[in-house]
Coordinates of C-alpha atoms and ligand atoms in Angstrom, one line a residue:
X847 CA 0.0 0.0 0.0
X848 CA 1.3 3.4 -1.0
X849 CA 2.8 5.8 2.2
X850 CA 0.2 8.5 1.5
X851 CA -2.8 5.9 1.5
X852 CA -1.6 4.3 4.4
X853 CA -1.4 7.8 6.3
X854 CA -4.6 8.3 5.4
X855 CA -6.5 4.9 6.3
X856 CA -5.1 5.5 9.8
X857 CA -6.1 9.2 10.0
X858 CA -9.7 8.3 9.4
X859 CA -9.5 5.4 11.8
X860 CA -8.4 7.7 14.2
X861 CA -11.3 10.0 13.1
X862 CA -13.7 7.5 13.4
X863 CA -13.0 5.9 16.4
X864 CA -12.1 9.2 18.4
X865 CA -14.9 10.3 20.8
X866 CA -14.2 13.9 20.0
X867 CA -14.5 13.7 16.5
X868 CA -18.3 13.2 15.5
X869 CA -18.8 13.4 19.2
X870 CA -22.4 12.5 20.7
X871 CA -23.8 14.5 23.7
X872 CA -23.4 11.9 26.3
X873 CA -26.4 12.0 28.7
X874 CA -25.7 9.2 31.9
X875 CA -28.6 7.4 33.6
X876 CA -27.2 7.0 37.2
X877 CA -29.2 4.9 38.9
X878 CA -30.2 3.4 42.3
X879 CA -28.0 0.6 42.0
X880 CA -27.1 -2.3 39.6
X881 CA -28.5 -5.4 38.7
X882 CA -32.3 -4.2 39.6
X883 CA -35.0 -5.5 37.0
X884 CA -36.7 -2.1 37.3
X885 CA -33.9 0.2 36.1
X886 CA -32.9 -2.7 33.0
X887 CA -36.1 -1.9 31.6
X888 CA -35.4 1.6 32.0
X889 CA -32.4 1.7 30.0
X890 CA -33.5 -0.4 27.7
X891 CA -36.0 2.6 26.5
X892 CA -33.2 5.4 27.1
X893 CA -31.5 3.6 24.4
X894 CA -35.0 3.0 22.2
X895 CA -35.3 7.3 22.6
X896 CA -31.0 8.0 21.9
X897 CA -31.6 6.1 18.8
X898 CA -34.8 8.1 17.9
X899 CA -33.2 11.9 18.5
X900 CA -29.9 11.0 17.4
X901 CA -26.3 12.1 18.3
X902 CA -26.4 11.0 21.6
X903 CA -24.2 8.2 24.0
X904 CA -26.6 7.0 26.7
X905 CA -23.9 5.8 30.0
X906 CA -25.7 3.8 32.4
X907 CA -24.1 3.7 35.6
X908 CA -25.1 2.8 39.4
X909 CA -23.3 1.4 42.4
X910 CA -23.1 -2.0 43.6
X911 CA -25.7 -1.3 46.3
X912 CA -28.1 1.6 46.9
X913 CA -26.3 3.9 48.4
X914 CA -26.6 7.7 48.4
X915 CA -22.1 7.5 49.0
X916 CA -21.5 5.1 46.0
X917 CA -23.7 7.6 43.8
X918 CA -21.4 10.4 44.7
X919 CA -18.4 8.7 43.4
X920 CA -20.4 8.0 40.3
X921 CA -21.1 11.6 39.6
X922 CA -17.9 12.9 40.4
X923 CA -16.2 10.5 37.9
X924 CA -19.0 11.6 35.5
X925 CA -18.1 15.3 36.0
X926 CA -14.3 14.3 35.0
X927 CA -15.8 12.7 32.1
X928 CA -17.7 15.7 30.9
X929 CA -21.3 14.2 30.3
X930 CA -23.6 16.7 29.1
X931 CA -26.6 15.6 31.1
X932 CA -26.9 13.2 34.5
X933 CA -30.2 11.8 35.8
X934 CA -30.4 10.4 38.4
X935 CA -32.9 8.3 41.0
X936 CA -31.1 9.1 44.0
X937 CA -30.7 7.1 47.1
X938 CA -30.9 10.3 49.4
X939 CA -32.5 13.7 48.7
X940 CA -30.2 15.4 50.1
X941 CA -26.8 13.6 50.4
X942 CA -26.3 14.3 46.6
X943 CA -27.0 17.9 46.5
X944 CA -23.4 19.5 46.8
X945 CA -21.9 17.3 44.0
X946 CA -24.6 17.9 41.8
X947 CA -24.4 21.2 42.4
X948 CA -20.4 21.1 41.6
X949 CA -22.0 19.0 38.0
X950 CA -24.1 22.0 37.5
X951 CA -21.6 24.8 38.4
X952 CA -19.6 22.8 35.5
X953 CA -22.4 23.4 33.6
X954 CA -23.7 19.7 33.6
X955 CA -27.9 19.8 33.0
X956 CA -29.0 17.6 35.9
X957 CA -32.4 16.3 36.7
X958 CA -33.8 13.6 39.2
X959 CA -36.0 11.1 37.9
X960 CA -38.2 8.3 39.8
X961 CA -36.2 9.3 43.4
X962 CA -36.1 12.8 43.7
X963 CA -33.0 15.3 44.8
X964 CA -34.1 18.1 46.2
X965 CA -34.8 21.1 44.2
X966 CA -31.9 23.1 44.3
X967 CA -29.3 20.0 43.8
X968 CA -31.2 19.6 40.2
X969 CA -33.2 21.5 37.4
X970 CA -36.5 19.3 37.5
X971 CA -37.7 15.9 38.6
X972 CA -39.4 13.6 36.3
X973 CA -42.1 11.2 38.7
X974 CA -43.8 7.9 36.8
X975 CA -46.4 9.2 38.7
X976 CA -47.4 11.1 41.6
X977 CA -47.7 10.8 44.7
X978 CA -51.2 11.1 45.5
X979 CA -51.9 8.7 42.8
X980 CA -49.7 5.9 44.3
X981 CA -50.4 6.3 47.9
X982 CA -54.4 5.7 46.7
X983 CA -53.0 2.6 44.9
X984 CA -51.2 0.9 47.3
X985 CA -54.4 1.3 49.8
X986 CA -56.6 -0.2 47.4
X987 CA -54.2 -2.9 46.9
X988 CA -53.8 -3.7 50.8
X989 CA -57.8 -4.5 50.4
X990 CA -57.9 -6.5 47.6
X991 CA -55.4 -8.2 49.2
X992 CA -57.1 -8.5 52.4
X993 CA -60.9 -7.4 51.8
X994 CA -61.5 -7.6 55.6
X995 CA -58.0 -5.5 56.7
X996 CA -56.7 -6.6 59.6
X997 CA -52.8 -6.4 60.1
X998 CA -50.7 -4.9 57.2
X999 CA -46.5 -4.2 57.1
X1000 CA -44.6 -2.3 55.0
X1001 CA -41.1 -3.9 53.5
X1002 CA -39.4 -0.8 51.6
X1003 CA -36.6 -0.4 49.9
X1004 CA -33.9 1.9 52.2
X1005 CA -34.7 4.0 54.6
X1006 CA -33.5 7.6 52.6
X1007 CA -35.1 6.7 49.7
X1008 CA -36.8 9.6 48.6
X1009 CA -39.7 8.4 46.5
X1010 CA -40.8 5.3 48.5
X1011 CA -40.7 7.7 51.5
X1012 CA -43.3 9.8 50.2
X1013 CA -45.2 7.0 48.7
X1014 CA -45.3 5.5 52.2
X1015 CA -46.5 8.9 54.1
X1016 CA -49.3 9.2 51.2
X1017 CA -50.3 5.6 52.0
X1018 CA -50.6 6.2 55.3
X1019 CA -52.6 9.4 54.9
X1020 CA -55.2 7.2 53.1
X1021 CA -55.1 4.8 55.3
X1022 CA -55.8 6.9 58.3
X1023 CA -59.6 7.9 56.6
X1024 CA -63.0 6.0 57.8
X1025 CA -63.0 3.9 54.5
X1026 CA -60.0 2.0 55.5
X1027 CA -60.7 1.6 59.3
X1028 CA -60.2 -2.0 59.5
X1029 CA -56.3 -1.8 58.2
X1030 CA -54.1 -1.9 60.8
X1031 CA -50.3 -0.8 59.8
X1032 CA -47.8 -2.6 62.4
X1033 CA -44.3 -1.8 61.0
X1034 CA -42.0 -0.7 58.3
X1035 CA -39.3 -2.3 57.2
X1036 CA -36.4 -1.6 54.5
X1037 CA -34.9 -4.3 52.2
X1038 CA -32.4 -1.8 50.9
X1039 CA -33.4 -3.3 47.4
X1040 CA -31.4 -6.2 47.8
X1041 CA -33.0 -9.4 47.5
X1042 CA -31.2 -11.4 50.3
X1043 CA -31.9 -8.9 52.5
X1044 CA -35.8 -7.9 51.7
X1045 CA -36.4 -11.8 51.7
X1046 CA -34.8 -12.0 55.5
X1047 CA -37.0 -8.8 56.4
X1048 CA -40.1 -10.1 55.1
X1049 CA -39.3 -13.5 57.4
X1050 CA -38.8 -11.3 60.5
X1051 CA -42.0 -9.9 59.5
X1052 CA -43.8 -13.3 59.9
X1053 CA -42.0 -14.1 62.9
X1054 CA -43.1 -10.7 64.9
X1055 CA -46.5 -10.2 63.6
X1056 CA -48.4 -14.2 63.8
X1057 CA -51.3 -11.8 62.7
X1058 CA -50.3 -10.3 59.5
X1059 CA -52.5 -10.6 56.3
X1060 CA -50.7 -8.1 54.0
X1061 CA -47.1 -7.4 53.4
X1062 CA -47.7 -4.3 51.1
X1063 CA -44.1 -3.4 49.4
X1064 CA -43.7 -0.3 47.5
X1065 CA -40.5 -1.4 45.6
X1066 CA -40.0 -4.1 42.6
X1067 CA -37.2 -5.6 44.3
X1068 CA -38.9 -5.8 47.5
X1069 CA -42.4 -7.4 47.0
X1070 CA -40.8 -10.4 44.8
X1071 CA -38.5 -11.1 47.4
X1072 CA -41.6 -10.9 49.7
X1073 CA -43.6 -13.0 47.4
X1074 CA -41.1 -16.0 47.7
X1075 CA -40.5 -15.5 51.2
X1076 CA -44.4 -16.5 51.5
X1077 CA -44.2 -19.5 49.5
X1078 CA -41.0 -21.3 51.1
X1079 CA -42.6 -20.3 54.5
X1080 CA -45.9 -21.8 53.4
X1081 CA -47.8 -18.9 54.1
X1082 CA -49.9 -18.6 50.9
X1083 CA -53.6 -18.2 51.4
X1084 CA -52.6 -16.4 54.7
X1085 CA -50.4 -13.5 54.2
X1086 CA -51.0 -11.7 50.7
X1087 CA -47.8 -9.4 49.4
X1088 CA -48.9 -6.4 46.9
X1089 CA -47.0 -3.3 46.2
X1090 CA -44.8 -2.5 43.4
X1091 CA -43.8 -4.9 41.2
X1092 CA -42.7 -6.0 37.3
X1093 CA -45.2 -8.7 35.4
X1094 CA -42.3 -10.1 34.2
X1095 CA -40.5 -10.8 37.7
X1096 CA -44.5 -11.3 39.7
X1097 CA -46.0 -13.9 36.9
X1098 CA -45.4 -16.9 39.0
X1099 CA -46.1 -15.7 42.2
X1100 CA -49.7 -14.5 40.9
X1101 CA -50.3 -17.7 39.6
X1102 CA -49.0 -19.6 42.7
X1103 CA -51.7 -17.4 45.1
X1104 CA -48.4 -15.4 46.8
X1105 CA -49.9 -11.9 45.0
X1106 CA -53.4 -11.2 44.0
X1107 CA -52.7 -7.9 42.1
X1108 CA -50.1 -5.5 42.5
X1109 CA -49.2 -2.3 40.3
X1110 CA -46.7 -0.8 38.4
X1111 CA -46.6 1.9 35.8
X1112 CA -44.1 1.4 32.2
X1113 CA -40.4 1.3 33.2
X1114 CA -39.5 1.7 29.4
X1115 CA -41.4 4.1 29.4
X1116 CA -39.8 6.2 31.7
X1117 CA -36.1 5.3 31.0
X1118 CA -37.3 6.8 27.4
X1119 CA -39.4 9.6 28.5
X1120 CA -35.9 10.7 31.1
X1121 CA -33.8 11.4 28.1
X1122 CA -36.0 13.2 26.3
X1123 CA -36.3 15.7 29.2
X1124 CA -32.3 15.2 29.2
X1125 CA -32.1 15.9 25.9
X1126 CA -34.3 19.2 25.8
X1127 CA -32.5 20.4 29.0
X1128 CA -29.5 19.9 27.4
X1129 CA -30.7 21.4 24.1
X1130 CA -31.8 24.9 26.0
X1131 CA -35.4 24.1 25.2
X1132 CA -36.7 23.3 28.8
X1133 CA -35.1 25.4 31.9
X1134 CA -36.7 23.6 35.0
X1135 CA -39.3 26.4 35.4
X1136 CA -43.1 26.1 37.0
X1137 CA -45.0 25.7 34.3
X1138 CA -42.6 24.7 31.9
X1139 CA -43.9 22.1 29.0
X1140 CA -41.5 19.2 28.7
X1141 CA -42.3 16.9 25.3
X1142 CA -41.8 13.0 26.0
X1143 CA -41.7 11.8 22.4
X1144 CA -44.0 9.2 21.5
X1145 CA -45.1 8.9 25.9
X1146 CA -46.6 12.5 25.6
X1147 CA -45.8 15.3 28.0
X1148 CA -45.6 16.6 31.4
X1149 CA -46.1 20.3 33.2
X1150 CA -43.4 21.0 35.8
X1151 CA -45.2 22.0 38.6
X1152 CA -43.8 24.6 41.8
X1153 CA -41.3 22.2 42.4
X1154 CA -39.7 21.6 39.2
X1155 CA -41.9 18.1 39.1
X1156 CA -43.3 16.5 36.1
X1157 CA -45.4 13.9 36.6
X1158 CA -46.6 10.9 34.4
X1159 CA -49.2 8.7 34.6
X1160 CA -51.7 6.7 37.1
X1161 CA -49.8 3.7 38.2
X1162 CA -51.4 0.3 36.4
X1163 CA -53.0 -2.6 38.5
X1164 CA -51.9 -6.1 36.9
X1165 CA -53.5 -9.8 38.2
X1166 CA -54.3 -13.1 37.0
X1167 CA -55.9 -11.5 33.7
X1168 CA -53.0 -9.9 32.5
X1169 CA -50.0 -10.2 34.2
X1170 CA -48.9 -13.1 31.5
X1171 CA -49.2 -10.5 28.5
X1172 CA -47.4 -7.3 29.9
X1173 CA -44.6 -10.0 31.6
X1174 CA -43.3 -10.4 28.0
X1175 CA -42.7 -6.5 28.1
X1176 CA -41.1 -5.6 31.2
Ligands
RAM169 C1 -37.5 -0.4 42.8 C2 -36.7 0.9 43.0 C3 -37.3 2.0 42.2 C4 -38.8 2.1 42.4 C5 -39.4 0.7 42.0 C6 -40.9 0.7 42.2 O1 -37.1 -0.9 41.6 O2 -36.8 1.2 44.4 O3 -36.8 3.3 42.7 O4 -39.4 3.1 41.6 O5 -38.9 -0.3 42.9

């Protein structure tokens, strides 16, 4: 091969293959921690949405456990890596505020999404749905579960996590009206969204409540863990689990009797819907102001309220009639 055209194959080599050349906005996902069913699904439709606006390099990152200290590490390495965008489900509301502010004072777009920072450690929040809506779900799940009440515990997922905090103190505000007087909330426990650990919790739960009918837990992690807990304790038929939870990971344990109905709302959905508010916060087109309109592609859109809040939809109920067809999905 001639000097000049070998010069030349390796300049465009270099070309292609150097990140700075026809470089992509890179927008990172930073999630709760790895290896969770929940955020999978959510990346899987950050990538479906980077392929559909084009130009941009989705990195999905998390720590080994959900931890609000292993996220900081994340984000300072992101900040040396000069993302364009970080959103994040935090593990803490608060506890990430200061290096996200450092991000932003970079000039890093930051938003929240699913577990919110608070509001002046980001530019706006993106909730599946809020929180109103879900506290009113998982009451009306507790009764299916149990339609007479009677003794109900809570296995959550860690103890700062933002959004299952507030989903907990909505339930709870439900619960406390006439409608629900025979419900009888005994404890709350966290499973720190690791499955050894929610399956020992939801044990202990047997063992100091011989009285409980309901486990209701609000995380996807949590109420499978729950559900099997049920069945190798040979409690199915006695104690019902509901909460938050995938078809694809609560199938069997509807079909076994564990779990009449539980809810959920579209995971890919909101993996796909969080970088298209990325993207337009990146693009200058959405600040993070009240009343702001932020455009979800083919999901819709959402108004950000006082709070720089967006919120979806109205969380989806799934039992024995359709769990099997949306378990293909996520
Ligand atoms: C777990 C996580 C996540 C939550 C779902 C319902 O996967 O805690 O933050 O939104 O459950």
């Amino acid at each position: 091969m001639p000097r000049l055209h070998l010069l030349l194959t390796a300049a465009l080599a270099a070309l292609v293959s150097s990140p700075s050349a026809f470089a992509a906005d890179k927008i990172a996902l930073v999630v709760k921690s790895l290896g969770n069913g929940f955020f999978d699904a959510a990346r899987q439709g950050a990538q479906e949405a980077a392929k559909e606006l084009g130009g941009l390099e989705i990195i999905y990152a998390g720590p080994a456990k959900a931890t609000a200290e292993g996220q900081v590490e994340i984000v300072n390495a992101l900040i040396a890596q000069r993302v364009k965008v970080i959103a994040i489900s935090a593990n803490d509301p608060d506890a990430l505020v200061p290096v996200l502010k450092k991000a932003m004072q970079r000039g890093i777009k930051v938003l929240s999404f699913d577990s919110m920072v608070r509001k002046d450690g980001r530019q706006m929040h993106l909730a599946p749905s809020s929180g109103p809506l879900i506290g009113r779900k998982l009451a009306a799940l507790i009764t299916d579960a149990s339609p007479t009440g009677g003794q109900v515990a809570v296995l959550s997922a860690t103890a700062q996590a933002t959004n299952q905090n507030a989903w907990i103190a909505e339930m709870k505000t439900v619960l406390a009206t006439p409608a629900y007087a025979s419900v009888k909330l005994v404890g709350v426990v966290y499973g720190d969204d690791q499955t050894d650990k929610s399956y020992r919790e939801a044990q202990g739960l047997l063992k100091s409540h011989p009285q409980l009918k309901v486990i209701v837990a609000p995380t996807t992690v949590g109420i499978a863990a729950a559900a099997r807990a049920i069945q190798d304790e040979r409690m199915t038929g006695k104690v019902f689990v509901t909460g938050l939870g995938l078809p694809s990971e609560m199938v069997g344990h509807v079909k076994n009797g564990a779990v009449k109905s539980f809810a959920i709302w579209n995971p890919v959905d909101l993996g796909y819907s969080v970088i298209y508010a990325a993207n337009a916060l990146s693009k200058g087109g959405v600040k993070g102001a009240a009343g702001e309109v932020v455009s979800l592609g083919r999901v819709g859109k959402v108004t950000l309220d006082a709070n720089a809040e967006g919120a979806m939809a109205e969380p989806f109920t799934f039992d024995a009639s359709n769990v099997e067809k949306f378990s293909k999905m996520y």
